Amino acid sequence: MGTVGKAISLLELFSVAEPELGLSDLSRRSGFDKATTRRLLVALTGHGFVEQDAGTRHYRLGAGLSRLARIREARFPFLQTAVPLVRELATATAETVHLSEFGIDRLVTVHVEHPSWANRVNVDIGQLLPLHSTASGIAYMAFARDETVKACLAGPLDAFTAHTLVEPAAISRSMDEARERGYSICDQGLEEGVISVAAAILTADGFALGTIAVAAPKARTAAADIAQRGLAVMAAAREISMRLNGDNLQILRRQA
Amino acid sequence: MGTVGKAISLLELFSVAEPELGLSDLSRRSGFDKATTRRLLVALTGHGFVEQDAGTRHYRLGAGLSRLARIREARFPFLQTAVPLVRELATATAETVHLSEFGIDRLVTVHVEHPSWANRVNVDIGQLLPLHSTASGIAYMAFARDETVKACLAGPLDAFTAHTLVEPAAISRSMDEARERGYSICDQGLEEGVISVAAAILTADGFALGTIAVAAPKARTAAADIAQRGLAVMAAAREISMRLNGDNLQILRRQA
DNA sequence: GATATCCGGTTCATTATTTGAACCATTATT
DNA sequence: AATAATGGTTCAAATAATGAACCGGATATC
């Protein structure tokens, strides 16, 4: 791995659950020497990608990241556009709704709305979702470029639960169904007791750039609920796609 | 400069005005060799910090940045908290309102609301503001750590206009006034014909983490307007600080 | 209250990575 | 048809990254 890769993988050790980490911790988890880790942190700090707490001397993600993320957002107002509709969908369904964007080979959770239930599906911002074992992933692949789908089906397909689909053919079928239906369904593919529906959000070229999904405990989900949530998530995804692409319906033919 | 520094400075070439750049362009502007530039871009792309347009082959900032920025935001909900108040202030003043966060040695613009006037002050997201020559910078330094202030006053103090304060003593006085008044005023310090007021947003330890500012064309700004905007921006800053710090008023003594 | 660990941070000879001029293959311009 | 861009690649030479051992200080542990 090159040096920049190492630096970035240091950044990726931070999460919502652990937003601040010490030098030794970072060194241990990354597997890099303490001296190396520190040198990388200093470089990152110098450009505002990392900040160091003056008191605890622990490190956290820096404002430079927010800056670049905002520049990206300005060009590509995915969050701004989508968040209101995520909120709407969350109130309408009273279940967890999460929004993801594709990155490299997985989906990145960029926004979440949780219901007030104590028993709910919890999703963290920044959480990474595999393509083959989540409703979001299936919905995404149903409208992704062939190469992306091929890469996913070729790669290792982990079975997270007894229900996870690991046969390329089965996954492919699941994608076809999602395309016809307008939304994907994933029954406990990533975790026992969780059932999700998702729909793809499309760019102007008709390919998916992300997804919106509703995730709920299976215990309080009847067949009718799935259909209802599916239609709602589909409508939300379409609305977001249209707002992003200037109501250019013609381009959305693939989804219809 | 180390390799990670180079990689990051590549990222910093992207802006709201130029969100997509080609390989040669990046190589030219960064001063790095084309081969080096590309190797860095490949490394960045591999971690989702950069994406390449399939058609134009141009590069743009990637989703990985959004992910990390959101993780940061989750711990430190500066934007979420502040944006509604920025909006309010923008409608109340009918002028440009911008929100900044401190990074390394300058303020980073993280949110902007523009009025509907054709003649308005334009500020871009991601724009960097020097500390000594902006209302935001003065407001920030009025509540910054001594080391930050010292570093700023020691460094080169560019005169952007004939009105820019470049004497450390004058800048220091300006900070004192801002502290007493509750908001800073900067009269054409960065650009001719622009007058701004700003107030610091404080963390729980009483130090500034960012600022909120109102910027307007001097042509339509009377003395009374300045006072009015100043009080409004001060109130907004205080409200944001309180919401961030859980209404812990005691800690805000420094500002009062 | 002394001992042993942890911590963040630093050093410098060894080692591995980064570098860049010259090189393609394509795609606009002229 | 020629020219000059573009994105992308190669490999010996130059440079930067590495990590074991080190320091001083703060916390546990006995």
Tab-separated table of C-alpha atoms in Angstrom, chain A residues 10-230:
chain	number	residue	atom	x	y	z
A	10	LEU	CA	-5.926	6.005	9.252
A	11	LEU	CA	-8.825	8.376	8.609
A	12	GLU	CA	-11.101	5.414	8.049
A	13	LEU	CA	-10.489	4.150	11.569
A	14	PHE	CA	-12.658	6.946	12.894
A	15	SER	CA	-16.366	6.249	13.128
A	16	VAL	CA	-19.504	7.644	14.700
A	17	ALA	CA	-19.006	5.221	17.573
A	18	GLU	CA	-15.340	6.168	18.017
A	19	PRO	CA	-14.818	9.683	16.732
A	20	GLU	CA	-11.664	10.275	18.766
A	21	LEU	CA	-8.650	7.999	18.979
A	22	GLY	CA	-5.223	8.200	20.581
A	23	LEU	CA	-1.894	7.660	18.853
A	24	SER	CA	-1.261	4.194	20.259
A	25	ASP	CA	-4.788	3.116	19.439
A	26	LEU	CA	-4.462	4.298	15.864
A	27	SER	CA	-1.086	2.623	15.536
A	28	ARG	CA	-2.397	-0.653	16.900
A	29	ARG	CA	-5.538	-0.747	14.786
A	30	SER	CA	-3.871	0.301	11.580
A	31	GLY	CA	-0.951	-2.022	12.101
A	32	PHE	CA	1.493	0.791	11.331
A	33	ASP	CA	4.418	1.621	13.518
A	34	LYS	CA	3.825	4.339	16.066
A	35	ALA	CA	6.381	6.595	14.391
A	36	THR	CA	4.776	6.054	11.003
A	37	THR	CA	1.321	6.613	12.397
A	38	ARG	CA	2.376	9.827	13.980
A	39	ARG	CA	4.129	11.100	10.871
A	40	LEU	CA	0.981	10.453	8.874
A	41	LEU	CA	-1.154	12.160	11.497
A	42	VAL	CA	1.107	15.196	11.457
A	43	ALA	CA	0.822	15.407	7.679
A	44	LEU	CA	-2.947	15.075	7.883
A	45	THR	CA	-3.165	17.627	10.676
A	46	GLY	CA	-1.129	20.084	8.629
A	47	HIS	CA	-3.835	20.060	6.003
A	48	GLY	CA	-6.783	20.084	8.372
A	49	PHE	CA	-7.847	16.507	7.699
A	50	VAL	CA	-7.229	15.657	11.320
A	51	GLU	CA	-7.374	17.728	14.483
A	52	GLN	CA	-5.749	17.027	17.796
A	53	ASP	CA	-7.554	17.725	21.020
A	54	ALA	CA	-5.419	20.133	23.006
A	55	GLY	CA	-6.307	18.434	26.295
A	56	THR	CA	-6.467	14.698	25.713
A	57	ARG	CA	-4.015	14.754	22.770
A	58	HIS	CA	-6.420	12.471	20.979
A	59	TYR	CA	-7.036	12.837	17.277
A	60	ARG	CA	-10.289	13.434	15.443
A	61	LEU	CA	-11.384	14.136	11.881
A	62	GLY	CA	-10.718	17.735	10.863
A	63	ALA	CA	-12.551	20.626	9.254
A	64	GLY	CA	-10.644	20.257	5.992
A	65	LEU	CA	-12.773	17.229	5.250
A	66	SER	CA	-15.966	19.206	5.765
A	67	ARG	CA	-14.646	21.842	3.406
A	68	LEU	CA	-13.969	19.409	0.579
A	69	ALA	CA	-17.201	17.556	1.222
A	70	ARG	CA	-19.093	20.837	0.926
A	71	ILE	CA	-17.380	21.632	-2.364
A	72	ARG	CA	-18.473	18.270	-3.631
A	73	GLU	CA	-21.988	18.868	-2.307
A	74	ALA	CA	-22.129	22.217	-4.093
A	75	ARG	CA	-21.589	20.529	-7.424
A	76	PHE	CA	-23.667	17.562	-6.622
A	77	PRO	CA	-26.359	18.451	-4.098
A	78	PHE	CA	-27.309	14.925	-3.236
A	79	LEU	CA	-27.738	15.417	0.488
A	80	GLN	CA	-29.464	18.782	0.310
A	81	THR	CA	-31.934	17.356	-2.160
A	82	ALA	CA	-32.519	14.035	-0.530
A	83	VAL	CA	-32.608	14.737	3.202
A	84	PRO	CA	-36.077	16.371	3.255
A	85	LEU	CA	-37.531	13.380	1.453
A	86	VAL	CA	-35.744	10.983	3.803
A	87	ARG	CA	-37.398	12.810	6.692
A	88	GLU	CA	-40.816	12.616	5.059
A	89	LEU	CA	-40.434	8.931	4.414
A	90	ALA	CA	-39.313	8.362	8.000
A	91	THR	CA	-42.409	10.001	9.433
A	92	ALA	CA	-44.646	8.242	6.920
A	93	THR	CA	-43.276	4.763	7.652
A	94	ALA	CA	-42.272	5.239	11.299
A	95	GLU	CA	-39.227	3.099	10.614
A	96	THR	CA	-35.513	3.678	10.049
A	97	VAL	CA	-34.807	5.331	6.707
A	98	HIS	CA	-31.262	5.552	5.408
A	99	LEU	CA	-29.695	7.193	2.407
A	100	SER	CA	-26.561	5.859	0.726
A	101	GLU	CA	-24.177	6.825	-1.979
A	102	PHE	CA	-21.971	4.490	-3.944
A	103	GLY	CA	-18.237	4.535	-3.253
A	104	ILE	CA	-15.636	2.189	-4.760
A	105	ASP	CA	-17.380	-1.145	-4.158
A	106	ARG	CA	-19.917	-0.533	-1.445
A	107	LEU	CA	-22.640	1.868	-0.425
A	108	VAL	CA	-21.817	4.588	2.051
A	109	THR	CA	-24.520	5.651	4.495
A	110	VAL	CA	-24.711	9.423	4.289
A	111	HIS	CA	-27.895	10.140	6.207
A	112	VAL	CA	-30.207	8.332	8.602
A	113	GLU	CA	-33.526	9.070	10.263
A	114	HIS	CA	-34.499	6.850	13.153
A	115	PRO	CA	-38.034	6.331	14.480
A	116	SER	CA	-38.822	6.844	18.134
A	117	TRP	CA	-39.387	3.138	18.807
A	118	ALA	CA	-37.011	1.564	21.274
A	119	ASN	CA	-36.972	-1.542	19.109
A	120	ARG	CA	-35.679	-0.195	15.860
A	121	VAL	CA	-33.047	-0.922	13.278
A	122	ASN	CA	-30.002	1.160	13.996
A	123	VAL	CA	-27.842	2.410	11.164
A	124	ASP	CA	-24.890	4.744	11.642
A	125	ILE	CA	-23.757	7.488	9.370
A	126	GLY	CA	-20.639	6.374	7.542
A	127	GLN	CA	-21.639	2.729	7.792
A	128	LEU	CA	-20.644	0.713	4.745
A	129	LEU	CA	-23.173	-1.605	3.124
A	130	PRO	CA	-22.145	-4.568	0.951
A	131	LEU	CA	-23.888	-4.721	-2.408
A	132	HIS	CA	-25.022	-8.338	-2.432
A	133	SER	CA	-26.576	-8.652	1.001
A	134	THR	CA	-28.633	-5.490	1.493
A	135	ALA	CA	-31.805	-4.089	-0.029
A	136	SER	CA	-29.860	-0.951	-0.901
A	137	GLY	CA	-27.156	-2.961	-2.629
A	138	ILE	CA	-29.637	-4.925	-4.755
A	139	ALA	CA	-31.538	-1.766	-5.665
A	140	TYR	CA	-28.270	-0.104	-6.583
A	141	MET	CA	-27.015	-2.955	-8.716
A	142	ALA	CA	-30.336	-3.148	-10.543
A	143	PHE	CA	-29.369	0.181	-12.115
A	144	ALA	CA	-25.590	0.073	-11.916
A	145	ARG	CA	-23.053	-0.250	-14.714
A	146	ASP	CA	-22.369	-3.820	-15.832
A	147	GLU	CA	-18.774	-3.653	-14.674
A	148	THR	CA	-19.864	-2.803	-11.115
A	149	VAL	CA	-22.311	-5.704	-11.020
A	150	LYS	CA	-19.749	-8.065	-12.513
A	151	ALA	CA	-17.105	-7.004	-9.987
A	152	CYS	CA	-19.549	-7.577	-7.123
A	153	LEU	CA	-20.686	-11.006	-8.264
A	154	ALA	CA	-17.102	-12.068	-8.972
A	155	GLY	CA	-15.788	-10.956	-5.594
A	156	PRO	CA	-16.242	-12.902	-2.347
A	157	LEU	CA	-19.897	-12.997	-1.338
A	158	ASP	CA	-19.988	-13.292	2.433
A	159	ALA	CA	-22.949	-15.002	4.065
A	160	PHE	CA	-23.781	-12.758	7.026
A	161	THR	CA	-26.814	-14.812	8.029
A	162	ALA	CA	-28.397	-18.085	6.966
A	163	HIS	CA	-30.646	-16.008	4.674
A	164	THR	CA	-27.932	-14.146	2.792
A	165	LEU	CA	-28.019	-14.826	-0.939
A	166	VAL	CA	-24.545	-15.873	-2.043
A	167	GLU	CA	-25.301	-17.494	-5.412
A	168	PRO	CA	-24.611	-15.021	-8.255
A	169	ALA	CA	-27.683	-16.360	-10.061
A	170	ALA	CA	-29.922	-15.776	-7.037
A	171	ILE	CA	-28.578	-12.284	-6.554
A	172	SER	CA	-29.058	-11.541	-10.220
A	173	ARG	CA	-32.655	-12.743	-10.023
A	174	SER	CA	-33.202	-10.550	-7.004
A	175	MET	CA	-31.955	-7.581	-9.055
A	176	ASP	CA	-34.298	-8.418	-11.920
A	177	GLU	CA	-37.251	-8.571	-9.559
A	178	ALA	CA	-36.253	-5.235	-8.054
A	179	ARG	CA	-36.082	-3.675	-11.509
A	180	GLU	CA	-39.542	-4.919	-12.433
A	181	ARG	CA	-41.109	-4.154	-9.076
A	182	GLY	CA	-39.470	-0.740	-8.755
A	183	TYR	CA	-37.939	-1.526	-5.359
A	184	SER	CA	-35.806	-4.245	-3.812
A	185	ILE	CA	-36.596	-6.410	-0.793
A	186	CYS	CA	-33.924	-7.915	1.411
A	187	ASP	CA	-35.063	-10.369	4.059
A	188	GLN	CA	-32.408	-10.685	6.792
A	189	GLY	CA	-29.550	-10.628	4.320
A	190	LEU	CA	-27.211	-8.714	6.579
A	191	GLU	CA	-28.639	-9.297	10.046
A	192	GLU	CA	-31.188	-11.663	11.520
A	193	GLY	CA	-34.595	-10.144	12.179
A	194	VAL	CA	-34.190	-7.147	9.898
A	195	ILE	CA	-36.159	-6.670	6.699
A	196	SER	CA	-35.518	-3.813	4.300
A	197	VAL	CA	-36.842	-2.336	1.105
A	198	ALA	CA	-34.879	0.062	-1.074
A	199	ALA	CA	-34.959	1.942	-4.359
A	200	ALA	CA	-32.219	3.419	-6.502
A	201	ILE	CA	-31.618	7.105	-7.022
A	202	LEU	CA	-30.521	7.765	-10.588
A	203	THR	CA	-28.289	10.283	-12.318
A	204	ALA	CA	-29.112	11.910	-15.639
A	205	ASP	CA	-27.511	9.034	-17.526
A	206	GLY	CA	-29.929	6.538	-16.009
A	207	PHE	CA	-27.422	4.813	-13.756
A	208	ALA	CA	-27.754	4.608	-9.983
A	209	LEU	CA	-25.709	6.908	-7.799
A	210	GLY	CA	-27.177	5.878	-4.487
A	211	THR	CA	-30.204	4.473	-2.743
A	212	ILE	CA	-32.863	5.183	-0.188
A	213	ALA	CA	-34.024	2.377	2.078
A	214	VAL	CA	-36.459	1.570	4.871
A	215	ALA	CA	-35.249	-0.949	7.436
A	216	ALA	CA	-37.487	-2.464	10.120
A	217	PRO	CA	-37.564	-5.286	12.657
A	218	LYS	CA	-39.169	-8.290	10.974
A	219	ALA	CA	-41.299	-8.860	14.052
A	220	ARG	CA	-43.585	-5.944	13.278
A	221	THR	CA	-43.569	-6.270	9.507
A	222	ALA	CA	-46.492	-7.881	7.680
A	223	ALA	CA	-46.560	-8.589	3.956
A	224	ALA	CA	-48.774	-5.546	3.453
A	225	ASP	CA	-46.208	-3.360	5.242
A	226	ILE	CA	-43.521	-4.425	2.817
A	227	ALA	CA	-45.595	-3.474	-0.191
A	228	GLN	CA	-46.568	-0.182	1.390
A	229	ARG	CA	-42.993	0.730	2.323
A	230	GLY	CA	-41.798	-0.406	-1.065
